[in-house]
């Protein structure tokens, strides 16, 4: 975090001053949109969830602790909750009428811009799909570190868990992904696998990258 953010008081100050909140929004909206775009593939939904994340800041500003990580990492924690809530809502509801009025608010240029962002973040969505089989706790840590590029400290803060817990979950997740990559390689080319410690088949490259900590 830079000195200007500290001097201005961070999120807590921003929610009390419309001008500061506008600055806060402009400083972080692209990062939040990227986070959301890695998890959804519809421009209207991405716009809605990005807006909802900043609305949630109004109620959560008091929870930000600079010593635990950057404002961006803190916002990722909020955005993750917003995305999870949306997924639960969609699972419960088959009617999409509630979204119609929101969709009409997007201009054609807005849709094109968000679609470009969705295209840019499609590799991130593929990695997230590769993590889908992990247990929830391990997947959450791996997502924030391997896909969203947070540190272990920031990921722990975003999830509200201890750093040691985050490190254990990260280790378990990478071990599980390495084992899965080896199995897929063996299924593809069992002869080559016997002569290579990592296997020489063609497992999902996204799986290998996150398993090795290369994302």
Short mmCIF file of C-alpha atoms in Angstrom, two decimals:
data_model
loop_
_atom_site.label_atom_id
_atom_site.label_comp_id
_atom_site.label_asym_id
_atom_site.label_seq_id
_atom_site.Cartn_x
_atom_site.Cartn_y
_atom_site.Cartn_z
CA UNK A 1 0.00 0.00 0.00
CA UNK A 2 1.32 3.47 -0.81
CA UNK A 3 1.62 6.43 1.53
CA UNK A 4 -1.33 8.25 -0.02
CA UNK A 5 -3.65 5.41 0.94
CA UNK A 6 -2.41 5.46 4.52
CA UNK A 7 -2.69 9.23 4.80
CA UNK A 8 -6.23 9.20 3.49
CA UNK A 9 -7.31 6.60 6.02
CA UNK A 10 -8.10 3.75 3.66
CA UNK A 11 -11.59 2.27 3.24
CA UNK A 12 -12.90 3.56 6.58
CA UNK A 13 -12.24 7.16 5.54
CA UNK A 14 -13.51 6.56 2.00
CA UNK A 15 -16.98 5.46 3.09
CA UNK A 16 -17.41 8.69 5.07
CA UNK A 17 -16.47 10.99 2.18
CA UNK A 18 -18.06 10.69 -1.30
CA UNK A 19 -15.00 12.16 -3.01
CA UNK A 20 -12.63 9.75 -1.26
CA UNK A 21 -14.92 6.85 -2.07
CA UNK A 22 -14.90 7.85 -5.74
CA UNK A 23 -11.09 7.85 -5.64
CA UNK A 24 -11.09 4.50 -3.83
CA UNK A 25 -13.43 3.05 -6.46
CA UNK A 26 -11.37 4.29 -9.39
CA UNK A 27 -8.17 2.98 -7.78
CA UNK A 28 -9.50 -0.55 -7.38
CA UNK A 29 -12.34 -1.16 -9.85
CA UNK A 30 -10.11 -2.72 -12.52
CA UNK A 31 -8.60 -5.19 -10.05
CA UNK A 32 -12.03 -6.18 -8.75
CA UNK A 33 -13.38 -6.57 -12.29
CA UNK A 34 -10.44 -8.85 -13.15
CA UNK A 35 -11.11 -10.93 -10.04
CA UNK A 36 -14.78 -11.32 -10.96
CA UNK A 37 -14.03 -11.95 -14.64
CA UNK A 38 -11.92 -14.95 -13.65
CA UNK A 39 -15.00 -16.47 -12.04
CA UNK A 40 -17.92 -15.62 -14.33
CA UNK A 41 -18.28 -15.52 -18.11
CA UNK A 42 -21.23 -13.18 -18.55
CA UNK A 43 -20.61 -9.40 -18.87
CA UNK A 44 -23.86 -8.39 -17.17
CA UNK A 45 -23.15 -10.63 -14.19
CA UNK A 46 -19.56 -9.38 -14.02
CA UNK A 47 -20.75 -5.77 -13.94
CA UNK A 48 -23.37 -6.54 -11.28
CA UNK A 49 -20.97 -8.40 -9.00
CA UNK A 50 -18.29 -5.73 -9.31
CA UNK A 51 -20.82 -3.09 -8.26
CA UNK A 52 -22.06 -5.27 -5.41
CA UNK A 53 -18.52 -5.67 -4.13
CA UNK A 54 -18.13 -1.92 -3.72
CA UNK A 55 -21.56 -1.66 -2.12
CA UNK A 56 -20.43 -4.29 0.38
CA UNK A 57 -17.43 -2.07 1.21
CA UNK A 58 -19.85 0.40 2.79
CA UNK A 59 -20.68 -2.16 5.49
CA UNK A 60 -17.25 -3.77 5.74
CA UNK A 61 -14.84 -0.83 5.72
CA UNK A 62 -14.22 -1.09 9.46
CA UNK A 63 -12.81 -4.62 9.01
CA UNK A 64 -9.79 -3.54 6.95
CA UNK A 65 -6.44 -4.00 8.72
CA UNK A 66 -3.42 -2.62 6.79
CA UNK A 67 -0.98 -4.91 8.62
CA UNK A 68 -2.72 -7.99 7.17
CA UNK A 69 -2.37 -6.99 3.53
CA UNK A 70 -3.19 -4.51 0.80
CA UNK A 71 -6.56 -2.96 0.09
CA UNK A 72 -6.71 -5.10 -3.06
CA UNK A 73 -6.31 -8.31 -1.09
CA UNK A 74 -9.01 -7.16 1.34
CA UNK A 75 -11.32 -6.36 -1.58
CA UNK A 76 -10.69 -9.82 -3.03
CA UNK A 77 -12.00 -11.30 0.20
CA UNK A 78 -15.18 -9.26 -0.13
CA UNK A 79 -15.51 -10.03 -3.85
CA UNK A 80 -15.12 -13.74 -3.16
CA UNK A 81 -18.05 -13.62 -0.75
CA UNK A 82 -20.12 -11.69 -3.28
CA UNK A 83 -19.39 -14.21 -6.03
CA UNK A 84 -20.18 -17.12 -3.70
CA UNK A 85 -23.48 -15.54 -2.73
CA UNK A 86 -24.38 -15.10 -6.37
CA UNK A 87 -23.64 -18.74 -7.10
CA UNK A 88 -25.88 -19.82 -4.25
CA UNK A 89 -28.62 -17.51 -5.49
CA UNK A 90 -28.43 -18.93 -8.99
CA UNK A 91 -28.51 -22.47 -7.61
CA UNK A 92 -31.69 -21.66 -5.69
CA UNK A 93 -33.48 -19.72 -8.40
CA UNK A 94 -34.30 -20.71 -11.94
CA UNK A 95 -36.00 -17.46 -12.83
CA UNK A 96 -33.62 -14.79 -14.07
CA UNK A 97 -36.12 -11.95 -14.25
CA UNK A 98 -34.42 -10.10 -11.40
CA UNK A 99 -31.43 -9.50 -13.66
CA UNK A 100 -33.37 -8.07 -16.60
CA UNK A 101 -33.59 -4.51 -15.27
CA UNK A 102 -29.87 -4.50 -14.46
CA UNK A 103 -28.97 -5.72 -17.94
CA UNK A 104 -30.77 -2.80 -19.55
CA UNK A 105 -28.40 -0.42 -17.74
CA UNK A 106 -25.39 -1.59 -19.73
CA UNK A 107 -24.61 0.30 -22.91
CA UNK A 108 -23.21 -1.49 -25.95
CA UNK A 109 -19.74 -0.06 -25.28
CA UNK A 110 -19.89 -1.34 -21.69
CA UNK A 111 -20.72 -4.85 -22.88
CA UNK A 112 -17.85 -4.83 -25.39
CA UNK A 113 -15.40 -3.62 -22.74
CA UNK A 114 -16.46 -6.28 -20.23
CA UNK A 115 -16.46 -9.00 -22.87
CA UNK A 116 -12.86 -8.04 -23.67
CA UNK A 117 -12.04 -8.38 -19.96
CA UNK A 118 -13.77 -11.78 -19.83
CA UNK A 119 -11.72 -12.95 -22.82
CA UNK A 120 -8.52 -11.74 -21.18
CA UNK A 121 -9.30 -13.63 -17.98
CA UNK A 122 -10.31 -16.91 -19.65
CA UNK A 123 -6.97 -18.58 -18.68
CA UNK A 124 -7.76 -17.81 -15.06
CA UNK A 125 -11.17 -19.46 -15.41
CA UNK A 126 -9.50 -22.57 -16.85
CA UNK A 127 -7.19 -22.76 -13.85
CA UNK A 128 -10.14 -22.36 -11.49
CA UNK A 129 -11.90 -25.19 -13.29
CA UNK A 130 -8.80 -27.34 -12.71
CA UNK A 131 -9.08 -26.61 -8.98
CA UNK A 132 -12.77 -27.52 -8.76
CA UNK A 133 -12.14 -31.01 -7.38
CA UNK A 134 -10.16 -29.80 -4.36
CA UNK A 135 -11.84 -29.52 -0.94
CA UNK A 136 -13.36 -26.07 -0.41
CA UNK A 137 -10.77 -24.80 2.07
CA UNK A 138 -7.78 -25.89 -0.01
CA UNK A 139 -9.36 -24.62 -3.22
CA UNK A 140 -10.02 -21.19 -1.71
CA UNK A 141 -6.39 -20.74 -0.67
CA UNK A 142 -5.05 -22.00 -3.99
CA UNK A 143 -7.39 -19.73 -5.96
CA UNK A 144 -6.22 -16.59 -4.18
CA UNK A 145 -2.52 -17.48 -4.39
CA UNK A 146 -2.17 -19.23 -7.75
CA UNK A 147 -4.85 -17.35 -9.70
CA UNK A 148 -5.27 -13.99 -7.98
CA UNK A 149 -1.57 -13.65 -7.10
CA UNK A 150 -1.99 -12.88 -3.40
CA UNK A 151 0.67 -13.76 -0.87
CA UNK A 152 -0.01 -16.44 1.74
CA UNK A 153 -0.43 -13.68 4.33
CA UNK A 154 -2.94 -11.80 2.19
CA UNK A 155 -4.85 -14.95 1.27
CA UNK A 156 -5.13 -15.89 4.94
CA UNK A 157 -6.44 -12.40 5.74
CA UNK A 158 -8.93 -12.50 2.88
CA UNK A 159 -10.28 -15.85 4.09
CA UNK A 160 -10.15 -14.99 7.79
CA UNK A 161 -7.84 -17.88 8.69
CA UNK A 162 -4.36 -18.16 10.28
CA UNK A 163 -1.28 -18.02 8.08
CA UNK A 164 -0.17 -21.47 9.22
CA UNK A 165 -3.58 -22.86 8.21
CA UNK A 166 -3.26 -21.23 4.80
CA UNK A 167 0.22 -22.72 4.31
CA UNK A 168 -0.97 -26.21 5.25
CA UNK A 169 -3.92 -25.96 2.86
CA UNK A 170 -1.68 -24.68 0.08
CA UNK A 171 0.74 -27.59 0.59
CA UNK A 172 -2.10 -30.13 0.53
CA UNK A 173 -3.65 -28.56 -2.56
CA UNK A 174 -0.39 -28.59 -4.53
CA UNK A 175 0.30 -32.18 -3.50
CA UNK A 176 -3.17 -33.26 -4.65
CA UNK A 177 -2.76 -31.45 -7.97
CA UNK A 178 0.66 -32.98 -8.59
CA UNK A 179 -0.77 -36.44 -7.94
CA UNK A 180 -3.67 -35.76 -10.30
CA UNK A 181 -1.29 -34.52 -12.98
CA UNK A 182 0.79 -37.69 -12.62
CA UNK A 183 -2.32 -39.88 -12.91
CA UNK A 184 -3.45 -38.08 -16.07
CA UNK A 185 0.03 -38.36 -17.55
CA UNK A 186 0.11 -42.08 -16.77
CA UNK A 187 -3.26 -42.59 -18.44
CA UNK A 188 -2.02 -40.78 -21.55
CA UNK A 189 1.47 -42.31 -21.81
CA UNK A 190 2.19 -44.99 -19.18
CA UNK A 191 5.52 -46.00 -20.75
CA UNK A 192 6.94 -42.48 -20.67
CA UNK A 193 5.78 -41.94 -17.11
CA UNK A 194 7.97 -44.81 -15.91
CA UNK A 195 11.02 -42.92 -17.14
CA UNK A 196 10.09 -39.47 -15.79
CA UNK A 197 9.47 -38.33 -12.24
CA UNK A 198 6.77 -35.87 -13.36
CA UNK A 199 5.37 -37.96 -16.17
CA UNK A 200 5.57 -37.20 -19.88
CA UNK A 201 1.93 -37.39 -20.93
CA UNK A 202 -0.27 -34.44 -21.72
CA UNK A 203 -2.12 -33.44 -18.55
CA UNK A 204 -3.84 -30.07 -18.36
CA UNK A 205 -1.05 -27.43 -18.44
CA UNK A 206 -3.06 -25.29 -16.04
CA UNK A 207 -3.04 -28.13 -13.55
CA UNK A 208 0.73 -28.53 -13.81
CA UNK A 209 1.40 -24.82 -13.37
CA UNK A 210 -0.61 -24.48 -10.19
CA UNK A 211 0.68 -27.78 -8.83
CA UNK A 212 4.25 -26.59 -9.23
CA UNK A 213 3.52 -23.10 -7.92
CA UNK A 214 4.31 -21.52 -11.29
CA UNK A 215 1.06 -19.57 -11.75
#
